[in-house]
PDB file of C-alpha atoms in Angstrom:
ATOM      1  CA  MET L   1    -103.109 -89.537-123.612  1.00  0.00           C
ATOM      2  CA  VAL L   2     -99.650 -87.192-124.341  1.00  0.00           C
ATOM      3  CA  TYR L   3     -98.847 -84.430-122.277  1.00  0.00           C
ATOM      4  CA  PHE L   4     -96.214 -82.067-123.118  1.00  0.00           C
ATOM      5  CA  VAL L   5     -94.596 -80.809-119.776  1.00  0.00           C
ATOM      6  CA  GLY L   6     -92.406 -77.993-119.311  1.00  0.00           C
ATOM      7  CA  ALA L   7     -89.857 -79.419-116.722  1.00  0.00           C
ATOM      8  CA  GLY L   8     -88.569 -75.666-115.650  1.00  0.00           C
ATOM      9  CA  SER L   9     -85.220 -74.452-115.733  1.00  0.00           C
ATOM     10  CA  GLY L  10     -82.424 -76.873-114.188  1.00  0.00           C
ATOM     11  CA  ALA L  11     -83.525 -77.217-110.442  1.00  0.00           C
ATOM     12  CA  PRO L  12     -85.903 -80.158-110.121  1.00  0.00           C
ATOM     13  CA  ASP L  13     -88.008 -78.468-107.760  1.00  0.00           C
ATOM     14  CA  LEU L  14     -89.068 -75.937-110.451  1.00  0.00           C
ATOM     15  CA  ILE L  15     -91.191 -78.158-112.352  1.00  0.00           C
ATOM     16  CA  THR L  16     -94.921 -77.026-111.399  1.00  0.00           C
ATOM     17  CA  VAL L  17     -97.303 -79.056-109.052  1.00  0.00           C
ATOM     18  CA  ARG L  18     -99.159 -80.227-112.207  1.00  0.00           C
ATOM     19  CA  GLY L  19     -96.097 -81.124-114.188  1.00  0.00           C
ATOM     20  CA  GLN L  20     -94.932 -83.233-111.295  1.00  0.00           C
ATOM     21  CA  ARG L  21     -97.887 -85.038-110.931  1.00  0.00           C
ATOM     22  CA  LEU L  22     -98.378 -86.103-114.478  1.00  0.00           C
ATOM     23  CA  LEU L  23     -94.515 -86.987-114.591  1.00  0.00           C
ATOM     24  CA  SER L  24     -94.777 -89.317-111.521  1.00  0.00           C
ATOM     25  CA  GLY L  25     -98.204 -91.070-113.008  1.00  0.00           C
ATOM     26  CA  ALA L  26     -96.913 -91.821-116.566  1.00  0.00           C
ATOM     27  CA  ASP L  27     -96.105 -94.814-118.150  1.00  0.00           C
ATOM     28  CA  VAL L  28     -93.932 -93.390-120.822  1.00  0.00           C
ATOM     29  CA  VAL L  29     -91.730 -90.627-120.745  1.00  0.00           C
ATOM     30  CA  ILE L  30     -89.800 -89.206-123.355  1.00  0.00           C
ATOM     31  CA  TYR L  31     -87.220 -86.324-122.202  1.00  0.00           C
ATOM     32  CA  ALA L  32     -84.950 -84.005-123.662  1.00  0.00           C
ATOM     33  CA  GLY L  33     -81.727 -85.489-122.145  1.00  0.00           C
ATOM     34  CA  SER L  34     -79.616 -82.796-123.315  1.00  0.00           C
ATOM     35  CA  LEU L  35     -81.074 -80.300-121.087  1.00  0.00           C
ATOM     36  CA  VAL L  36     -83.385 -81.695-118.568  1.00  0.00           C
ATOM     37  CA  ASN L  37     -82.113 -82.383-115.325  1.00  0.00           C
ATOM     38  CA  PRO L  38     -81.897 -86.398-114.476  1.00  0.00           C
ATOM     39  CA  GLU L  39     -83.026 -85.684-111.130  1.00  0.00           C
ATOM     40  CA  LEU L  40     -86.440 -85.307-112.365  1.00  0.00           C
ATOM     41  CA  LEU L  41     -86.610 -88.857-113.770  1.00  0.00           C
ATOM     42  CA  LYS L  42     -86.092 -90.406-110.120  1.00  0.00           C
ATOM     43  CA  SER L  43     -89.924 -89.602-109.423  1.00  0.00           C
ATOM     44  CA  VAL L  44     -91.465 -91.792-112.354  1.00  0.00           C
ATOM     45  CA  LYS L  45     -93.050 -94.888-111.117  1.00  0.00           C
ATOM     46  CA  VAL L  46     -91.696 -98.455-111.309  1.00  0.00           C
ATOM     47  CA  GLY L  47     -91.956 -99.602-114.693  1.00  0.00           C
ATOM     48  CA  CYS L  48     -92.145 -96.473-116.483  1.00  0.00           C
ATOM     49  CA  ALA L  49     -90.420 -96.459-120.093  1.00  0.00           C
ATOM     50  CA  LEU L  50     -87.522 -93.764-120.358  1.00  0.00           C
ATOM     51  CA  TYR L  51     -86.482 -92.435-123.824  1.00  0.00           C
ATOM     52  CA  ASP L  52     -83.842 -89.824-124.384  1.00  0.00           C
ATOM     53  CA  SER L  53     -85.241 -87.587-127.167  1.00  0.00           C
ATOM     54  CA  ALA L  54     -81.644 -86.377-127.698  1.00  0.00           C
ATOM     55  CA  LYS L  55     -80.978 -89.583-129.507  1.00  0.00           C
ATOM     56  CA  MET L  56     -84.242 -89.762-131.546  1.00  0.00           C
ATOM     57  CA  THR L  57     -85.537 -88.023-134.582  1.00  0.00           C
ATOM     58  CA  LEU L  58     -89.003 -86.537-134.847  1.00  0.00           C
ATOM     59  CA  GLU L  59     -90.424 -89.512-136.677  1.00  0.00           C
ATOM     60  CA  GLN L  60     -88.979 -92.076-133.773  1.00  0.00           C
ATOM     61  CA  VAL L  61     -90.390 -89.826-130.952  1.00  0.00           C
ATOM     62  CA  ILE L  62     -94.007 -90.039-132.606  1.00  0.00           C
ATOM     63  CA  GLN L  63     -93.783 -93.559-133.268  1.00  0.00           C
ATOM     64  CA  THR L  64     -93.039 -94.082-129.477  1.00  0.00           C
ATOM     65  CA  MET L  65     -96.041 -91.880-128.718  1.00  0.00           C
ATOM     66  CA  GLU L  66     -98.578 -93.961-131.214  1.00  0.00           C
ATOM     67  CA  ARG L  67     -97.172 -97.043-129.892  1.00  0.00           C
ATOM     68  CA  ALA L  68     -98.030 -96.291-126.199  1.00  0.00           C
ATOM     69  CA  GLU L  69    -101.589 -94.608-127.413  1.00  0.00           C
ATOM     70  CA  GLU L  70    -102.111 -98.215-129.068  1.00  0.00           C
ATOM     71  CA  LYS L  71    -101.707 -99.990-125.572  1.00  0.00           C
ATOM     72  CA  ASN L  72    -103.673 -97.120-123.706  1.00  0.00           C
ATOM     73  CA  LEU L  73    -100.741 -95.680-121.722  1.00  0.00           C
ATOM     74  CA  MET L  74    -100.236 -92.544-120.708  1.00  0.00           C
ATOM     75  CA  THR L  75     -97.267 -90.824-122.355  1.00  0.00           C
ATOM     76  CA  VAL L  76     -95.207 -87.536-120.819  1.00  0.00           C
ATOM     77  CA  ARG L  77     -93.269 -85.476-123.102  1.00  0.00           C
ATOM     78  CA  LEU L  78     -90.848 -83.914-120.907  1.00  0.00           C
ATOM     79  CA  HIS L  79     -89.519 -80.571-122.158  1.00  0.00           C
ATOM     80  CA  THR L  80     -86.725 -78.195-120.935  1.00  0.00           C
ATOM     81  CA  GLY L  81     -88.160 -74.951-119.633  1.00  0.00           C
ATOM     82  CA  ASP L  82     -91.295 -74.118-121.202  1.00  0.00           C
ATOM     83  CA  PRO L  83     -92.275 -76.280-124.331  1.00  0.00           C
ATOM     84  CA  SER L  84     -93.630 -73.460-126.296  1.00  0.00           C
ATOM     85  CA  LEU L  85     -89.906 -71.720-126.226  1.00  0.00           C
ATOM     86  CA  TYR L  86     -87.310 -73.610-128.959  1.00  0.00           C
ATOM     87  CA  GLY L  87     -88.981 -76.914-127.841  1.00  0.00           C
ATOM     88  CA  ALA L  88     -89.588 -77.938-131.608  1.00  0.00           C
ATOM     89  CA  VAL L  89     -93.412 -78.805-130.298  1.00  0.00           C
ATOM     90  CA  ARG L  90     -95.627 -77.557-132.817  1.00  0.00           C
ATOM     91  CA  GLU L  91     -94.539 -80.425-135.321  1.00  0.00           C
ATOM     92  CA  GLN L  92     -95.092 -83.015-132.747  1.00  0.00           C
ATOM     93  CA  MET L  93     -98.650 -81.556-132.197  1.00  0.00           C
ATOM     94  CA  ASP L  94     -99.288 -81.200-135.441  1.00  0.00           C
ATOM     95  CA  ALA L  95     -98.245 -85.129-135.899  1.00  0.00           C
ATOM     96  CA  LEU L  96    -100.731 -86.181-133.149  1.00  0.00           C
ATOM     97  CA  ARG L  97    -103.356 -84.104-134.815  1.00  0.00           C
ATOM     98  CA  ARG L  98    -103.305 -86.050-137.896  1.00  0.00           C
ATOM     99  CA  ARG L  99    -103.087 -89.075-135.976  1.00  0.00           C
ATOM    100  CA  GLN L 100    -105.890 -88.185-133.840  1.00  0.00           C
ATOM    101  CA  ILE L 101    -103.984 -88.845-130.666  1.00  0.00           C
ATOM    102  CA  PRO L 102    -105.473 -86.497-127.835  1.00  0.00           C
ATOM    103  CA  PHE L 103    -102.874 -84.262-125.869  1.00  0.00           C
ATOM    104  CA  ALA L 104    -102.548 -81.401-123.859  1.00  0.00           C
ATOM    105  CA  VAL L 105    -100.109 -79.000-122.380  1.00  0.00           C
ATOM    106  CA  CYS L 106     -98.640 -78.209-119.150  1.00  0.00           C
ATOM    107  CA  PRO L 107     -96.375 -75.109-118.919  1.00  0.00           C
ATOM    108  CA  GLY L 108     -93.526 -74.570-117.430  1.00  0.00           C
ATOM    109  CA  VAL L 109     -90.842 -72.089-115.723  1.00  0.00           C
ATOM    110  CA  SER L 110     -88.773 -70.821-118.927  1.00  0.00           C
ATOM    111  CA  SER L 111     -84.835 -69.940-118.515  1.00  0.00           C
ATOM    112  CA  PHE L 112     -85.429 -66.610-119.182  1.00  0.00           C
ATOM    113  CA  GLN L 113     -87.660 -66.140-116.257  1.00  0.00           C
ATOM    114  CA  ALA L 114     -85.008 -68.191-114.092  1.00  0.00           C
ATOM    115  CA  ALA L 115     -82.322 -65.844-115.118  1.00  0.00           C
ATOM    116  CA  ALA L 116     -84.205 -62.901-114.038  1.00  0.00           C
ATOM    117  CA  ALA L 117     -84.944 -64.333-110.764  1.00  0.00           C
ATOM    118  CA  ALA L 118     -81.010 -65.299-110.595  1.00  0.00           C
ATOM    119  CA  LEU L 119     -80.029 -61.622-111.423  1.00  0.00           C
ATOM    120  CA  GLN L 120     -82.772 -60.366-109.461  1.00  0.00           C
ATOM    121  CA  CYS L 121     -83.855 -58.080-112.232  1.00  0.00           C
ATOM    122  CA  GLU L 122     -87.030 -56.813-113.872  1.00  0.00           C
ATOM    123  CA  TYR L 123     -87.168 -56.629-117.898  1.00  0.00           C
ATOM    124  CA  THR L 124     -90.423 -54.235-117.872  1.00  0.00           C
ATOM    125  CA  LEU L 125     -89.004 -51.443-115.952  1.00  0.00           C
ATOM    126  CA  PRO L 126     -90.837 -47.721-116.331  1.00  0.00           C
ATOM    127  CA  GLY L 127     -88.891 -45.704-118.705  1.00  0.00           C
ATOM    128  CA  VAL L 128     -86.441 -48.204-119.790  1.00  0.00           C
ATOM    129  CA  SER L 129     -88.479 -50.740-121.604  1.00  0.00           C
ATOM    130  CA  GLN L 130     -91.982 -52.066-121.661  1.00  0.00           C
ATOM    131  CA  THR L 131     -90.911 -55.012-124.421  1.00  0.00           C
ATOM    132  CA  VAL L 132     -89.020 -58.163-123.861  1.00  0.00           C
ATOM    133  CA  ILE L 133     -87.672 -59.953-127.129  1.00  0.00           C
ATOM    134  CA  LEU L 134     -86.677 -63.518-127.003  1.00  0.00           C
ATOM    135  CA  THR L 135     -84.686 -64.464-129.957  1.00  0.00           C
ATOM    136  CA  ARG L 136     -81.763 -66.221-131.046  1.00  0.00           C
ATOM    137  CA  CYS L 137     -78.381 -65.601-133.182  1.00  0.00           C
ATOM    138  CA  PRO L 138     -78.715 -67.230-136.476  1.00  0.00           C
ATOM    139  CA  GLY L 139     -76.313 -70.380-136.860  1.00  0.00           C
ATOM    140  CA  ARG L 140     -76.861 -73.888-138.661  1.00  0.00           C
ATOM    141  CA  THR L 141     -80.175 -72.906-138.906  1.00  0.00           C
ATOM    142  CA  PRO L 142     -81.331 -69.229-139.614  1.00  0.00           C
ATOM    143  CA  VAL L 143     -83.640 -66.848-138.671  1.00  0.00           C
ATOM    144  CA  PRO L 144     -86.190 -64.855-140.564  1.00  0.00           C
ATOM    145  CA  GLU L 145     -84.402 -61.575-142.578  1.00  0.00           C
ATOM    146  CA  LYS L 146     -86.819 -59.496-140.628  1.00  0.00           C
ATOM    147  CA  GLU L 147     -85.491 -60.777-137.465  1.00  0.00           C
ATOM    148  CA  SER L 148     -82.295 -60.271-138.063  1.00  0.00           C
ATOM    149  CA  LEU L 149     -80.304 -58.849-134.293  1.00  0.00           C
ATOM    150  CA  ALA L 150     -79.222 -55.311-135.977  1.00  0.00           C
ATOM    151  CA  LEU L 151     -83.223 -54.834-136.892  1.00  0.00           C
ATOM    152  CA  LEU L 152     -84.418 -56.039-133.416  1.00  0.00           C
ATOM    153  CA  ALA L 153     -81.654 -54.029-131.560  1.00  0.00           C
ATOM    154  CA  SER L 154     -83.148 -51.001-133.238  1.00  0.00           C
ATOM    155  CA  HIS L 155     -85.881 -50.984-130.379  1.00  0.00           C
ATOM    156  CA  ARG L 156     -83.075 -51.265-127.658  1.00  0.00           C
ATOM    157  CA  ALA L 157     -85.834 -53.295-125.838  1.00  0.00           C
ATOM    158  CA  SER L 158     -84.753 -55.733-122.951  1.00  0.00           C
ATOM    159  CA  MET L 159     -83.725 -58.797-124.935  1.00  0.00           C
ATOM    160  CA  VAL L 160     -82.698 -62.710-124.149  1.00  0.00           C
ATOM    161  CA  LEU L 161     -80.965 -64.547-126.684  1.00  0.00           C
ATOM    162  CA  PHE L 162     -81.556 -68.345-126.448  1.00  0.00           C
ATOM    163  CA  LEU L 163     -79.261 -70.743-128.309  1.00  0.00           C
ATOM    164  CA  SER L 164     -76.292 -67.812-128.825  1.00  0.00           C
ATOM    165  CA  ALA L 165     -73.693 -68.493-126.612  1.00  0.00           C
ATOM    166  CA  GLY L 166     -71.095 -69.742-128.899  1.00  0.00           C
ATOM    167  CA  ARG L 167     -71.693 -66.845-131.076  1.00  0.00           C
ATOM    168  CA  THR L 168     -70.700 -64.147-128.673  1.00  0.00           C
ATOM    169  CA  GLU L 169     -68.812 -62.247-130.893  1.00  0.00           C
ATOM    170  CA  GLN L 170     -71.487 -62.211-133.689  1.00  0.00           C
ATOM    171  CA  VAL L 171     -74.268 -61.058-131.180  1.00  0.00           C
ATOM    172  CA  MET L 172     -72.191 -58.267-129.794  1.00  0.00           C
ATOM    173  CA  ARG L 173     -71.169 -57.002-132.962  1.00  0.00           C
ATOM    174  CA  GLU L 174     -74.689 -56.856-134.496  1.00  0.00           C
ATOM    175  CA  LEU L 175     -76.620 -55.727-131.468  1.00  0.00           C
ATOM    176  CA  ILE L 176     -74.075 -52.654-131.307  1.00  0.00           C
ATOM    177  CA  HIS L 177     -74.357 -52.027-134.969  1.00  0.00           C
ATOM    178  CA  GLY L 178     -78.046 -52.238-134.931  1.00  0.00           C
ATOM    179  CA  GLY L 179     -78.488 -49.598-131.718  1.00  0.00           C
ATOM    180  CA  TYR L 180     -77.374 -50.801-128.400  1.00  0.00           C
ATOM    181  CA  PRO L 181     -74.503 -48.603-127.365  1.00  0.00           C
ATOM    182  CA  PRO L 182     -71.603 -50.465-126.537  1.00  0.00           C
ATOM    183  CA  ASP L 183     -71.853 -49.497-122.354  1.00  0.00           C
ATOM    184  CA  THR L 184     -75.282 -51.489-122.604  1.00  0.00           C
ATOM    185  CA  PRO L 185     -75.288 -53.690-119.569  1.00  0.00           C
ATOM    186  CA  ALA L 186     -75.456 -57.415-120.431  1.00  0.00           C
ATOM    187  CA  ALA L 187     -75.241 -60.617-118.449  1.00  0.00           C
ATOM    188  CA  ILE L 188     -74.411 -64.058-119.432  1.00  0.00           C
ATOM    189  CA  CYS L 189     -76.325 -67.148-117.193  1.00  0.00           C
ATOM    190  CA  TYR L 190     -75.010 -70.250-117.602  1.00  0.00           C
ATOM    191  CA  HIS L 191     -76.637 -73.537-116.877  1.00  0.00           C
ATOM    192  CA  LEU L 192     -79.401 -71.975-114.945  1.00  0.00           C
ATOM    193  CA  GLY L 193     -80.698 -73.902-111.806  1.00  0.00           C
ATOM    194  CA  PHE L 194     -77.907 -76.262-111.600  1.00  0.00           C
ATOM    195  CA  PRO L 195     -74.888 -76.748-109.297  1.00  0.00           C
ATOM    196  CA  ASP L 196     -72.550 -75.168-111.638  1.00  0.00           C
ATOM    197  CA  GLU L 197     -74.310 -72.141-112.763  1.00  0.00           C
ATOM    198  CA  LYS L 198     -72.697 -68.889-113.395  1.00  0.00           C
ATOM    199  CA  ARG L 199     -73.943 -65.316-113.856  1.00  0.00           C
ATOM    200  CA  ILE L 200     -71.559 -62.876-115.231  1.00  0.00           C
ATOM    201  CA  CYS L 201     -72.614 -59.292-115.469  1.00  0.00           C
ATOM    202  CA  CYS L 202     -70.407 -57.520-118.158  1.00  0.00           C
ATOM    203  CA  ARG L 203     -71.232 -54.291-120.794  1.00  0.00           C
ATOM    204  CA  LEU L 204     -72.311 -55.402-124.108  1.00  0.00           C
ATOM    205  CA  ASP L 205     -68.766 -54.591-125.917  1.00  0.00           C
ATOM    206  CA  SER L 206     -67.340 -57.173-123.030  1.00  0.00           C
ATOM    207  CA  LEU L 207     -69.720 -59.860-123.717  1.00  0.00           C
ATOM    208  CA  SER L 208     -67.592 -62.136-125.832  1.00  0.00           C
ATOM    209  CA  ARG L 209     -64.447 -61.422-124.121  1.00  0.00           C
ATOM    210  CA  CYS L 210     -66.332 -62.414-120.700  1.00  0.00           C
ATOM    211  CA  ALA L 211     -67.786 -65.652-122.257  1.00  0.00           C
ATOM    212  CA  GLN L 212     -64.052 -66.764-123.545  1.00  0.00           C
ATOM    213  CA  GLU L 213     -62.700 -65.927-119.998  1.00  0.00           C
ATOM    214  CA  ASN L 214     -65.513 -68.098-118.407  1.00  0.00           C
ATOM    215  CA  GLY L 215     -65.486 -71.149-120.845  1.00  0.00           C
ATOM    216  CA  ILE L 216     -68.728 -70.472-121.705  1.00  0.00           C
ATOM    217  CA  HIS L 217     -69.761 -71.442-125.242  1.00  0.00           C
ATOM    218  CA  LYS L 218     -73.246 -73.261-124.808  1.00  0.00           C
ATOM    219  CA  THR L 219     -76.159 -73.943-122.365  1.00  0.00           C
ATOM    220  CA  ALA L 220     -76.255 -70.257-121.248  1.00  0.00           C
ATOM    221  CA  LEU L 221     -78.731 -67.075-121.956  1.00  0.00           C
ATOM    222  CA  LEU L 222     -77.203 -63.843-123.161  1.00  0.00           C
ATOM    223  CA  LEU L 223     -79.455 -60.652-121.443  1.00  0.00           C
ATOM    224  CA  VAL L 224     -78.903 -57.265-123.077  1.00  0.00           C
ATOM    225  CA  GLY L 225     -80.698 -54.121-121.980  1.00  0.00           C
ATOM    226  CA  GLY L 226     -81.152 -51.070-119.839  1.00  0.00           C
ATOM    227  CA  PHE L 227     -83.512 -53.055-117.573  1.00  0.00           C
ATOM    228  CA  LEU L 228     -79.919 -54.455-115.968  1.00  0.00           C
ATOM    229  CA  GLY L 229     -78.804 -51.012-115.138  1.00  0.00           C
ATOM    230  CA  ASP L 230     -79.800 -48.790-112.214  1.00  0.00           C
ATOM    231  CA  THR L 231     -81.736 -46.039-113.584  1.00  0.00           C
ATOM    232  CA  TYR L 232     -85.432 -46.444-113.910  1.00  0.00           C
ATOM    233  CA  ASP L 233     -89.006 -44.368-113.407  1.00  0.00           C
ATOM    234  CA  ARG L 234     -90.939 -45.275-110.291  1.00  0.00           C
ATOM    235  CA  SER L 235     -94.358 -47.361-111.139  1.00  0.00           C
ATOM    236  CA  LYS L 236     -97.608 -45.798-111.164  1.00  0.00           C
ATOM    237  CA  LEU L 237     -99.161 -48.888-109.704  1.00  0.00           C
ATOM    238  CA  TYR L 238     -98.356 -48.431-106.207  1.00  0.00           C
ATOM    239  CA  ASP L 239     -97.715 -44.296-106.434  1.00  0.00           C
ATOM    240  CA  PRO L 240     -99.586 -42.744-103.665  1.00  0.00           C
ATOM    241  CA  GLY L 241    -100.182 -39.902-106.274  1.00  0.00           C
ATOM    242  CA  PHE L 242    -101.919 -42.130-108.970  1.00  0.00           C
ATOM    243  CA  SER L 243    -105.385 -43.312-108.732  1.00  0.00           C
ATOM    244  CA  THR L 244    -106.545 -46.712-109.557  1.00  0.00           C
ATOM    245  CA  GLY L 245    -109.695 -48.781-109.408  1.00  0.00           C
ATOM    246  CA  TYR L 246    -108.752 -49.726-105.692  1.00  0.00           C
ATOM    247  CA  ARG L 247    -107.822 -46.394-104.275  1.00  0.00           C
ATOM    248  CA  SER L 248    -107.865 -42.594-104.724  1.00  0.00           C
ATOM    249  CA  ALA L 249    -104.890 -40.508-105.195  1.00  0.00           C
ATOM    250  CA  ASP L 250    -103.253 -38.923-102.212  1.00  0.00           C
ATOM    251  CA  PRO L 251    -102.128 -35.266-103.647  1.00  0.00           C
ATOM    252  CA  ALA L 252    -100.368 -34.485-100.251  1.00  0.00           C
ATOM    253  CA  ALA L 253     -98.198 -37.618-100.990  1.00  0.00           C
ATOM    254  CA  HIS L 254     -94.355 -36.536-101.156  1.00  0.00           C
ATOM    255  CA  LEU L 255     -92.291 -39.510-101.981  1.00  0.00           C
ATOM    256  CA  HIS L 256     -88.744 -40.336-100.572  1.00  0.00           C
ATOM    257  CA  GLU L 257     -85.794 -41.649-103.027  1.00  0.00           C
ATOM    258  CA  ASP L 258     -86.480 -45.053-101.043  1.00  0.00           C
ATOM    259  CA  GLY L 259     -90.208 -44.630-102.309  1.00  0.00           C
ATOM    260  CA  GLY L 260     -91.805 -44.173 -98.898  1.00  0.00           C
ATOM    261  CA  SER L 261     -94.148 -41.301 -98.450  1.00  0.00           C
ATOM    262  CA  ASP L 262     -94.646 -38.792 -95.562  1.00  0.00           C
ATOM    263  CA  SER L 263     -98.685 -38.679 -96.139  1.00  0.00           C
ATOM    264  CA  THR L 264     -99.559 -42.562 -96.275  1.00  0.00           C
ATOM    265  CA  GLU L 265     -99.621 -44.792 -93.141  1.00  0.00           C
ATOM    266  CA  ALA L 266     -98.350 -48.477 -93.446  1.00  0.00           C
ATOM    267  CA  HIS L 267    -101.016 -51.223 -93.233  1.00  0.00           C
ATOM    268  CA  PRO L 268    -100.520 -52.804 -89.619  1.00  0.00           C
ATOM    269  CA  LEU L 269     -99.270 -56.584 -89.876  1.00  0.00           C
ATOM    270  CA  PRO L 270    -102.074 -59.240 -88.700  1.00  0.00           C
TER     271      PRO L 270
END
C-alpha cells in the first residue's frame, strides 16, 4: 500500500496526526528532500528505507514503490504542504492505477494556509474578496494562456503565487498591467515554518525591490490583494441583526466600531 502524505508547511509539528501515524509506520519513505523538513524523518521506525525524490525521476519513484509493493511493504510518499498543490501527484497516482497498486492520500497543511496564519490575515474578507486564486508565474514550464497573471489580475481577488519568488519583477509588472492598483497590499513569506522564516509586507509596486533587498529568490510565497489591508465589511455570520438557522435577528442591536453590541449579552463562561 502506498500513502501520499502531506508533510505540512515547514515546522515538523504541522503534519497531521494521521500523517504522523502513517510516517512512523512506513517501511519505505520517499520524501521531497528539497522542501520537507528533515526533522520529520527522525520519527521513522528503525530499518525504514529513505529515498530523496529530489534526486529521482518519476520512473525511479514508481519503480521504488513497485518493488516495495512486491515485498508487501508500506510506502509513504511524503510531499511538502498538501500533495494536491504543485506536488506532481496525479502522474504518480495514475502510474499506480495502471499497475493496480492500491494507494490513499492524507492531506496536509499547505503553505498558503501557513502564510495566512503567519500574517494573521483572512483571504475571504466580506466586501473585499470572496475568491482565492492559487497560481504561479510562468518560467521554465509554462502556464495555460487563459491563466496568464494579467488575466487573473483582472478579478482583483486574493492571490497567492507559488514558485514565483525568482520572478518578482515579472509578477509585479503583469499584475499591475492586469488590474491591481500599484498600492495594492502585498507580502512575501519566505521559508514558512522554518527557523529562518521571513515575512515582509509591502506594496505591490515595491514587491521586487523588497525581495531583492532581503535576498529572497526561492522558497517563498507571494501574496497580493486587499485582504492584507485594513478595510472590510463586518461578516453577517455573527451580526446580531442577521438571522441564521440557529438564532433570530435582534432588531434593536446597535453595533460599536469594535463589533460589540448594546443589546446582546455575552454568554457566561462555564
